[in-house]
mmCIF file of C-alpha atoms in Angstrom:
data_model
loop_
_atom_site.group_PDB
_atom_site.id
_atom_site.type_symbol
_atom_site.label_atom_id
_atom_site.label_comp_id
_atom_site.label_asym_id
_atom_site.label_seq_id
_atom_site.Cartn_x
_atom_site.Cartn_y
_atom_site.Cartn_z
ATOM 1 C CA MET A 1 -39.853 64.010 18.959
ATOM 2 C CA LYS A 2 -36.614 62.178 19.650
ATOM 3 C CA ASN A 3 -36.365 59.581 22.334
ATOM 4 C CA VAL A 4 -34.008 61.500 24.648
ATOM 5 C CA GLY A 5 -32.689 58.235 26.014
ATOM 6 C CA HIS A 6 -31.204 57.526 22.586
ATOM 7 C CA LEU A 7 -29.024 60.612 22.904
ATOM 8 C CA LEU A 8 -28.243 60.917 26.615
ATOM 9 C CA GLY A 9 -27.844 57.260 27.446
ATOM 10 C CA TYR A 10 -26.509 54.458 25.323
ATOM 11 C CA ARG A 11 -28.073 51.474 23.688
ATOM 12 C CA GLU A 12 -26.240 48.217 23.347
ATOM 13 C CA SER A 13 -27.249 47.774 19.705
ATOM 14 C CA ILE A 14 -25.069 50.639 18.425
ATOM 15 C CA ARG A 15 -22.025 49.640 16.360
ATOM 16 C CA VAL A 16 -19.261 51.977 15.172
ATOM 17 C CA LEU A 17 -17.452 51.271 11.907
ATOM 18 C CA ASP A 18 -14.099 52.813 11.014
ATOM 19 C CA ALA A 19 -13.938 53.568 7.264
ATOM 20 C CA THR A 20 -10.594 55.403 7.318
ATOM 21 C CA ILE A 21 -8.686 53.049 5.017
ATOM 22 C CA ARG A 22 -11.540 52.502 2.556
ATOM 23 C CA ASP A 23 -12.917 56.048 2.244
ATOM 24 C CA GLY A 24 -9.599 57.680 3.130
ATOM 25 C CA GLY A 25 -7.928 55.592 0.459
ATOM 26 C CA LEU A 26 -9.825 57.632 -2.122
ATOM 27 C CA VAL A 27 -7.633 60.560 -1.028
ATOM 28 C CA ASN A 28 -4.213 58.925 -1.493
ATOM 29 C CA ASP A 29 -5.012 56.061 -3.885
ATOM 30 C CA PHE A 30 -4.706 53.609 -0.990
ATOM 31 C CA PHE A 31 -0.974 54.106 -0.500
ATOM 32 C CA PHE A 32 -1.017 53.528 3.252
ATOM 33 C CA THR A 33 2.008 51.910 4.865
ATOM 34 C CA ASP A 34 1.576 48.600 6.633
ATOM 35 C CA ASP A 35 2.786 50.290 9.817
ATOM 36 C CA PHE A 36 -0.030 52.839 9.597
ATOM 37 C CA VAL A 37 -2.705 50.225 8.898
ATOM 38 C CA LYS A 38 -1.434 48.096 11.791
ATOM 39 C CA LYS A 39 -1.476 51.076 14.138
ATOM 40 C CA LEU A 40 -4.994 51.982 13.024
ATOM 41 C CA TYR A 41 -6.099 48.393 13.631
ATOM 42 C CA GLN A 42 -4.619 48.469 17.139
ATOM 43 C CA THR A 43 -6.218 51.855 17.811
ATOM 44 C CA ASN A 44 -9.637 50.538 16.798
ATOM 45 C CA ILE A 45 -9.228 47.676 19.261
ATOM 46 C CA ALA A 46 -8.098 50.004 22.044
ATOM 47 C CA SER A 47 -10.896 52.516 21.424
ATOM 48 C CA GLY A 48 -13.634 49.876 21.318
ATOM 49 C CA VAL A 49 -14.607 50.381 17.670
ATOM 50 C CA ASP A 50 -16.733 47.482 16.432
ATOM 51 C CA TYR A 51 -15.800 47.187 12.731
ATOM 52 C CA MET A 52 -12.785 48.206 10.643
ATOM 53 C CA GLU A 53 -13.377 48.555 6.917
ATOM 54 C CA ILE A 54 -9.883 47.783 5.701
ATOM 55 C CA GLY A 55 -10.423 48.701 2.054
ATOM 56 C CA TYR A 56 -12.095 47.757 -1.200
ATOM 57 C CA ARG A 57 -11.817 44.397 -2.869
ATOM 58 C CA ALA A 58 -11.669 45.892 -6.349
ATOM 59 C CA SER A 59 -11.291 43.781 -9.470
ATOM 60 C CA LYS A 60 -7.805 43.605 -10.934
ATOM 61 C CA LYS A 61 -9.520 43.171 -14.292
ATOM 62 C CA VAL A 62 -10.875 46.710 -13.914
ATOM 63 C CA PHE A 63 -8.061 48.535 -12.068
ATOM 64 C CA ASP A 64 -4.332 48.633 -12.806
ATOM 65 C CA GLU A 65 -2.560 47.336 -9.685
ATOM 66 C CA SER A 66 0.487 49.509 -10.371
ATOM 67 C CA LYS A 67 -1.559 52.687 -9.889
ATOM 68 C CA PHE A 68 -2.952 51.906 -6.441
ATOM 69 C CA GLY A 69 -1.872 50.748 -3.010
ATOM 70 C CA LYS A 70 -2.830 47.247 -2.000
ATOM 71 C CA TRP A 71 -5.835 48.328 0.092
ATOM 72 C CA LYS A 72 -7.669 49.044 -3.141
ATOM 73 C CA PHE A 73 -7.737 45.236 -3.487
ATOM 74 C CA SER A 74 -7.459 44.053 0.146
ATOM 75 C CA SER A 75 -6.534 40.434 -0.430
ATOM 76 C CA ASP A 76 -7.052 37.956 2.390
ATOM 77 C CA ASP A 77 -3.269 37.489 2.614
ATOM 78 C CA ASP A 78 -2.640 41.226 2.949
ATOM 79 C CA ILE A 79 -5.349 41.513 5.603
ATOM 80 C CA ARG A 80 -3.845 38.598 7.559
ATOM 81 C CA SER A 81 -0.464 40.319 7.488
ATOM 82 C CA ILE A 82 -2.089 43.082 9.581
ATOM 83 C CA VAL A 83 -4.628 41.272 11.767
ATOM 84 C CA GLY A 84 -3.262 37.727 11.986
ATOM 85 C CA GLU A 85 -6.094 35.544 13.265
ATOM 86 C CA ASN A 86 -7.772 38.671 14.693
ATOM 87 C CA ASP A 87 -8.589 37.116 18.029
ATOM 88 C CA THR A 88 -10.358 40.307 19.146
ATOM 89 C CA ASN A 89 -13.851 41.791 19.296
ATOM 90 C CA LEU A 90 -13.087 43.975 16.262
ATOM 91 C CA LYS A 91 -14.694 42.730 13.048
ATOM 92 C CA ILE A 92 -13.046 43.233 9.654
ATOM 93 C CA ALA A 93 -15.046 44.569 6.703
ATOM 94 C CA ILE A 94 -14.291 45.131 3.032
ATOM 95 C CA MET A 95 -16.321 46.825 0.306
ATOM 96 C CA ALA A 96 -17.505 45.413 -3.010
ATOM 97 C CA ASP A 97 -18.215 48.336 -5.350
ATOM 98 C CA ILE A 98 -20.744 47.135 -7.916
ATOM 99 C CA GLY A 99 -19.372 47.297 -11.459
ATOM 100 C CA ARG A 100 -15.830 47.440 -10.100
ATOM 101 C CA HIS A 101 -15.698 44.117 -8.273
ATOM 102 C CA ASP A 102 -15.468 40.428 -9.111
ATOM 103 C CA LYS A 103 -17.390 38.100 -6.828
ATOM 104 C CA GLU A 104 -14.958 35.291 -7.673
ATOM 105 C CA ASP A 105 -12.372 37.217 -5.612
ATOM 106 C CA PHE A 106 -14.356 36.448 -2.435
ATOM 107 C CA ASP A 107 -13.474 33.118 -0.816
ATOM 108 C CA LEU A 108 -15.646 31.332 1.713
ATOM 109 C CA LYS A 109 -15.847 33.123 5.063
ATOM 110 C CA SER A 110 -14.354 30.044 6.716
ATOM 111 C CA ASN A 111 -11.147 30.655 4.725
ATOM 112 C CA SER A 112 -11.032 34.444 5.153
ATOM 113 C CA PRO A 113 -10.146 36.953 7.905
ATOM 114 C CA VAL A 114 -13.029 39.137 6.669
ATOM 115 C CA ASP A 115 -16.274 39.178 8.645
ATOM 116 C CA CYS A 116 -18.450 41.587 6.671
ATOM 117 C CA VAL A 117 -18.846 42.446 2.980
ATOM 118 C CA ARG A 118 -20.310 45.884 2.315
ATOM 119 C CA VAL A 119 -21.974 46.142 -1.086
ATOM 120 C CA ALA A 120 -21.958 49.678 -2.531
ATOM 121 C CA THR A 121 -24.366 50.295 -5.386
ATOM 122 C CA TYR A 122 -26.158 52.929 -7.372
ATOM 123 C CA ILE A 123 -29.853 52.344 -7.699
ATOM 124 C CA HIS A 124 -29.632 51.340 -11.384
ATOM 125 C CA GLN A 125 -27.172 48.561 -10.434
ATOM 126 C CA LEU A 126 -29.501 46.813 -7.996
ATOM 127 C CA PRO A 127 -29.791 43.455 -9.792
ATOM 128 C CA GLU A 128 -26.015 43.008 -9.707
ATOM 129 C CA ALA A 129 -25.891 44.258 -6.111
ATOM 130 C CA ILE A 130 -28.517 41.730 -5.044
ATOM 131 C CA ASP A 131 -26.519 38.990 -6.757
ATOM 132 C CA MET A 132 -23.428 40.054 -4.792
ATOM 133 C CA ILE A 133 -25.352 40.204 -1.502
ATOM 134 C CA ASN A 134 -26.644 36.684 -2.064
ATOM 135 C CA ASP A 135 -23.190 35.407 -3.021
ATOM 136 C CA ALA A 136 -21.505 36.933 0.050
ATOM 137 C CA HIS A 137 -24.268 35.720 2.355
ATOM 138 C CA ASN A 138 -24.064 32.200 0.949
ATOM 139 C CA LYS A 139 -20.311 32.237 1.543
ATOM 140 C CA GLY A 140 -20.934 33.010 5.216
ATOM 141 C CA TYR A 141 -20.294 36.756 5.487
ATOM 142 C CA GLU A 142 -22.297 39.447 7.217
ATOM 143 C CA THR A 143 -23.520 41.874 4.563
ATOM 144 C CA THR A 144 -24.588 45.477 4.186
ATOM 145 C CA CYS A 145 -26.087 47.298 1.227
ATOM 146 C CA ASN A 146 -25.055 50.920 0.761
ATOM 147 C CA ILE A 147 -27.242 52.694 -1.822
ATOM 148 C CA MET A 148 -25.253 55.691 -3.022
ATOM 149 C CA ALA A 149 -26.449 59.119 -4.182
ATOM 150 C CA ILE A 150 -29.900 58.823 -2.615
ATOM 151 C CA SER A 151 -30.233 62.621 -2.582
ATOM 152 C CA GLN A 152 -30.614 62.435 -6.386
ATOM 153 C CA THR A 153 -33.055 59.510 -6.312
ATOM 154 C CA GLN A 154 -36.814 59.803 -6.700
ATOM 155 C CA GLU A 155 -38.658 58.666 -3.559
ATOM 156 C CA ASN A 156 -40.742 56.079 -5.412
ATOM 157 C CA ASP A 157 -37.591 54.578 -6.931
ATOM 158 C CA LEU A 158 -35.966 54.497 -3.500
ATOM 159 C CA LYS A 159 -39.005 52.740 -2.003
ATOM 160 C CA CYS A 160 -38.844 50.157 -4.764
ATOM 161 C CA ALA A 161 -35.117 49.649 -4.139
ATOM 162 C CA LEU A 162 -35.605 49.260 -0.392
ATOM 163 C CA ASP A 163 -38.340 46.715 -0.992
ATOM 164 C CA MET A 164 -36.063 44.725 -3.304
ATOM 165 C CA ILE A 165 -33.138 44.839 -0.876
ATOM 166 C CA GLY A 166 -35.374 43.983 2.046
ATOM 167 C CA GLN A 167 -36.207 40.676 0.405
ATOM 168 C CA THR A 168 -32.520 39.671 0.279
ATOM 169 C CA PRO A 169 -30.601 38.137 3.213
ATOM 170 C CA VAL A 170 -28.689 41.417 3.753
ATOM 171 C CA ASP A 171 -28.109 42.193 7.439
ATOM 172 C CA THR A 172 -27.891 46.000 7.367
ATOM 173 C CA ILE A 173 -29.181 48.631 4.950
ATOM 174 C CA TYR A 174 -27.166 51.854 4.888
ATOM 175 C CA ILE A 175 -28.313 55.432 4.427
ATOM 176 C CA VAL A 176 -25.557 57.100 2.377
ATOM 177 C CA ASP A 177 -25.326 60.879 1.950
ATOM 178 C CA SER A 178 -22.819 60.639 -0.908
ATOM 179 C CA PHE A 179 -22.774 64.341 -1.747
ATOM 180 C CA GLY A 180 -23.052 65.759 1.773
ATOM 181 C CA SER A 181 -26.209 67.559 0.685
ATOM 182 C CA ILE A 182 -28.758 66.267 3.201
ATOM 183 C CA TYR A 183 -29.766 68.420 6.186
ATOM 184 C CA PRO A 184 -30.633 66.893 9.578
ATOM 185 C CA GLU A 185 -34.369 67.579 9.252
ATOM 186 C CA GLU A 186 -34.277 65.783 5.888
ATOM 187 C CA MET A 187 -32.220 62.993 7.434
ATOM 188 C CA ALA A 188 -35.003 62.448 9.974
ATOM 189 C CA ARG A 189 -37.457 61.846 7.119
ATOM 190 C CA VAL A 190 -34.996 59.562 5.335
ATOM 191 C CA CYS A 191 -34.576 57.530 8.533
ATOM 192 C CA GLU A 192 -38.341 57.239 8.848
ATOM 193 C CA LEU A 193 -38.603 55.951 5.271
ATOM 194 C CA TYR A 194 -35.766 53.443 5.661
ATOM 195 C CA GLY A 195 -37.141 52.456 9.044
ATOM 196 C CA GLU A 196 -40.441 51.337 7.502
ATOM 197 C CA PHE A 197 -38.640 48.798 5.328
ATOM 198 C CA ALA A 198 -36.186 47.804 8.063
ATOM 199 C CA GLU A 199 -39.112 46.980 10.331
ATOM 200 C CA LYS A 200 -40.984 45.166 7.565
ATOM 201 C CA TYR A 201 -38.036 42.949 6.669
ATOM 202 C CA HIS A 202 -36.302 42.809 10.082
ATOM 203 C CA LYS A 203 -33.125 44.577 8.969
ATOM 204 C CA LYS A 204 -30.713 46.845 10.803
ATOM 205 C CA LEU A 205 -29.927 50.355 9.572
ATOM 206 C CA GLY A 206 -26.633 52.202 9.140
ATOM 207 C CA ILE A 207 -25.517 55.735 8.235
ATOM 208 C CA HIS A 208 -22.548 56.867 6.129
ATOM 209 C CA ALA A 209 -22.313 60.664 5.928
ATOM 210 C CA HIS A 210 -20.065 63.104 4.050
ATOM 211 C CA ASN A 211 -19.039 66.498 5.350
ATOM 212 C CA ASN A 212 -19.486 68.884 2.402
ATOM 213 C CA GLN A 213 -21.680 71.197 4.477
ATOM 214 C CA GLN A 214 -20.071 70.305 7.830
ATOM 215 C CA LEU A 215 -23.108 68.158 8.644
ATOM 216 C CA ALA A 216 -21.654 64.631 8.670
ATOM 217 C CA PHE A 217 -21.553 64.503 12.477
ATOM 218 C CA ALA A 218 -24.925 66.239 12.820
ATOM 219 C CA ASN A 219 -26.561 63.830 10.381
ATOM 220 C CA THR A 220 -24.949 60.840 12.081
ATOM 221 C CA ILE A 221 -26.266 61.758 15.526
ATOM 222 C CA GLU A 222 -29.640 62.646 13.977
ATOM 223 C CA ALA A 223 -29.801 59.141 12.527
ATOM 224 C CA CYS A 224 -28.612 57.674 15.815
ATOM 225 C CA GLY A 225 -31.462 59.417 17.604
ATOM 226 C CA ASP A 226 -33.861 58.051 15.009
ATOM 227 C CA GLY A 227 -32.885 54.463 15.796
ATOM 228 C CA VAL A 228 -30.078 53.850 13.276
ATOM 229 C CA ASP A 229 -27.569 51.497 14.901
ATOM 230 C CA PHE A 230 -24.549 51.234 12.556
ATOM 231 C CA LEU A 231 -22.556 54.469 12.514
ATOM 232 C CA ASP A 232 -19.642 55.071 10.117
ATOM 233 C CA ALA A 233 -16.779 57.412 10.945
ATOM 234 C CA THR A 234 -13.162 58.059 9.984
ATOM 235 C CA TYR A 235 -10.222 59.281 12.031
ATOM 236 C CA TYR A 236 -9.601 63.007 11.611
ATOM 237 C CA SER A 237 -12.517 62.889 9.126
ATOM 238 C CA MET A 238 -10.271 61.419 6.416
ATOM 239 C CA GLY A 239 -12.310 60.525 3.346
ATOM 240 C CA ARG A 240 -13.067 61.392 -0.240
ATOM 241 C CA GLY A 241 -13.367 65.123 -0.788
ATOM 242 C CA ALA A 242 -14.826 66.795 2.276
ATOM 243 C CA GLY A 243 -14.372 63.647 4.352
ATOM 244 C CA ASN A 244 -16.730 61.865 6.714
ATOM 245 C CA CYS A 245 -18.087 61.982 10.234
ATOM 246 C CA ALA A 246 -15.039 62.321 12.491
ATOM 247 C CA MET A 247 -14.351 59.382 14.782
ATOM 248 C CA GLU A 248 -13.167 61.717 17.525
ATOM 249 C CA LEU A 249 -16.519 63.526 17.481
ATOM 250 C CA LEU A 250 -18.615 60.383 17.317
ATOM 251 C CA LEU A 251 -16.925 58.499 20.161
ATOM 252 C CA GLY A 252 -17.052 61.659 22.242
ATOM 253 C CA PHE A 253 -20.812 61.799 21.704
ATOM 254 C CA LEU A 254 -21.621 58.140 22.364
ATOM 255 C CA LYS A 255 -22.063 57.376 26.034
ATOM 256 C CA ASN A 256 -21.223 53.681 25.975
ATOM 257 C CA PRO A 257 -18.231 53.253 28.317
ATOM 258 C CA LYS A 258 -16.723 50.647 25.995
ATOM 259 C CA TYR A 259 -15.687 53.471 23.633
ATOM 260 C CA LYS A 260 -12.421 55.196 24.593
ATOM 261 C CA GLU A 261 -11.336 58.561 23.180
ATOM 262 C CA TYR A 262 -7.713 58.647 24.331
ATOM 263 C CA PRO A 263 -6.421 56.102 21.749
ATOM 264 C CA VAL A 264 -8.144 58.145 19.024
ATOM 265 C CA PHE A 265 -6.382 61.344 20.065
ATOM 266 C CA LYS A 266 -3.086 59.456 20.275
ATOM 267 C CA LEU A 267 -3.427 58.215 16.677
ATOM 268 C CA ILE A 268 -4.368 61.693 15.468
ATOM 269 C CA GLU A 269 -1.354 63.212 17.203
ATOM 270 C CA GLU A 270 1.120 60.565 16.085
ATOM 271 C CA GLU A 271 -0.168 59.774 12.589
ATOM 272 C CA MET A 272 -3.111 61.713 11.201
ATOM 273 C CA VAL A 273 -1.816 65.289 11.449
ATOM 274 C CA ASP A 274 1.337 64.378 9.550
ATOM 275 C CA LEU A 275 -0.595 62.227 7.070
ATOM 276 C CA LYS A 276 -2.921 65.119 6.272
ATOM 277 C CA ALA A 277 0.015 67.462 5.728
ATOM 278 C CA LYS A 278 1.592 65.044 3.233
ATOM 279 C CA SER A 279 -1.564 63.820 1.456
ATOM 280 C CA PRO A 280 -3.744 65.504 -1.153
ATOM 281 C CA ALA A 281 -6.194 67.745 0.661
ATOM 282 C CA TRP A 282 -9.254 66.364 2.384
ATOM 283 C CA GLY A 283 -11.814 68.007 4.646
ATOM 284 C CA TYR A 284 -14.325 70.827 4.481
ATOM 285 C CA ASP A 285 -13.540 73.475 1.865
ATOM 286 C CA ILE A 286 -15.518 76.003 -0.156
ATOM 287 C CA PRO A 287 -15.694 73.948 -3.401
ATOM 288 C CA TYR A 288 -17.080 70.972 -1.474
ATOM 289 C CA LEU A 289 -19.624 73.252 0.170
ATOM 290 C CA MET A 290 -20.734 74.371 -3.280
ATOM 291 C CA THR A 291 -21.236 70.842 -4.608
ATOM 292 C CA GLY A 292 -23.072 69.953 -1.399
ATOM 293 C CA LEU A 293 -25.386 72.938 -1.723
ATOM 294 C CA LEU A 294 -26.148 72.014 -5.320
ATOM 295 C CA ASN A 295 -26.466 68.259 -4.630
ATOM 296 C CA GLN A 296 -23.663 67.369 -7.042
ATOM 297 C CA HIS A 297 -20.876 64.797 -6.988
ATOM 298 C CA PRO A 298 -17.672 66.383 -5.586
ATOM 299 C CA ARG A 299 -15.429 65.144 -8.419
ATOM 300 C CA THR A 300 -15.185 68.621 -9.950
ATOM 301 C CA ALA A 301 -14.379 70.112 -6.535
ATOM 302 C CA ILE A 302 -11.626 67.546 -6.021
ATOM 303 C CA LYS A 303 -10.130 68.564 -9.386
ATOM 304 C CA PHE A 304 -10.490 72.277 -8.512
ATOM 305 C CA ILE A 305 -8.578 71.834 -5.264
ATOM 306 C CA LYS A 306 -5.856 69.661 -6.822
ATOM 307 C CA GLU A 307 -5.264 72.450 -9.340
ATOM 308 C CA ASN A 308 -4.844 74.962 -6.456
ATOM 309 C CA ARG A 309 -7.530 77.190 -7.945
ATOM 310 C CA LYS A 310 -9.035 79.992 -5.857
ATOM 311 C CA ASP A 311 -11.543 81.442 -8.335
ATOM 312 C CA TYR A 312 -14.518 80.293 -6.278
ATOM 313 C CA CYS A 313 -17.099 82.491 -8.001
ATOM 314 C CA GLU A 314 -16.168 81.280 -11.483
ATOM 315 C CA TYR A 315 -16.273 77.684 -10.269
ATOM 316 C CA TYR A 316 -19.690 78.254 -8.677
ATOM 317 C CA ASN A 317 -21.002 79.715 -11.928
ATOM 318 C CA ASP A 318 -19.653 76.670 -13.770
ATOM 319 C CA LEU A 319 -21.576 74.422 -11.369
ATOM 320 C CA LEU A 320 -24.761 76.419 -11.882
ATOM 321 C CA ASN A 321 -24.375 76.136 -15.652
#
């Protein structure tokens, strides 16, 4: 049974991370204006959010710069142009996507405005992920490890991965529902499994949920009630495909008085509604539901929606086949 105090009160250890630029950038290829990123940064400060993930630090050897906005690469200089010296309580995070990053692009923390490097990996990439975690830690950064697609991973393999990651200096291990296919009762079991290794190796836990079945918020508060401290969200649920746990829902749920909802609503009114109207579609939709139900990557659903198709039954049959 849940500790009711986790849900009705607040615990000081909870941290909220805004992933709007990083996950939302997968919607519009990271073509955010500097004015928008600056306003989002200021909103995070005003609303009491703890971390802002300002983008990927992708390798320019892998990606063509001309095809993406600068937050695909998130250089220290570009980050400083937004946050200056960041003399605030808000910490800045970037993501290293294993196989698509170059650890030589990460300077020492003492020379960088970045506080936290989030390492995203599939389970078969763990050796390279561990190398990146060690490199970032040795350079002075906080680190997280986000194992993707765990809903398609065998439990024994996941236990082995958690044991390997636990032995690194990583600060936080993330539960990632990449396909939005996990139900809250399953999430409770996942939290229990991750919790065993977090306790063994003295790590913190985080949750990054997708909304294919409209369960991102439900799974986030389930994890919160199960002792997970780091909670990811995006404004207006902006994120790849069906999007993520909505910041406006999460801050409304958390009872810590340091979190303020009004600045969130102000940003949504002034920026997010218009941005959604002008961007490729994001948010819950039938094709994303279908991929979530079938525990599949939403890439085919994204293509379906971009093509303005409405033949849902044919698409569902294609997924089944």
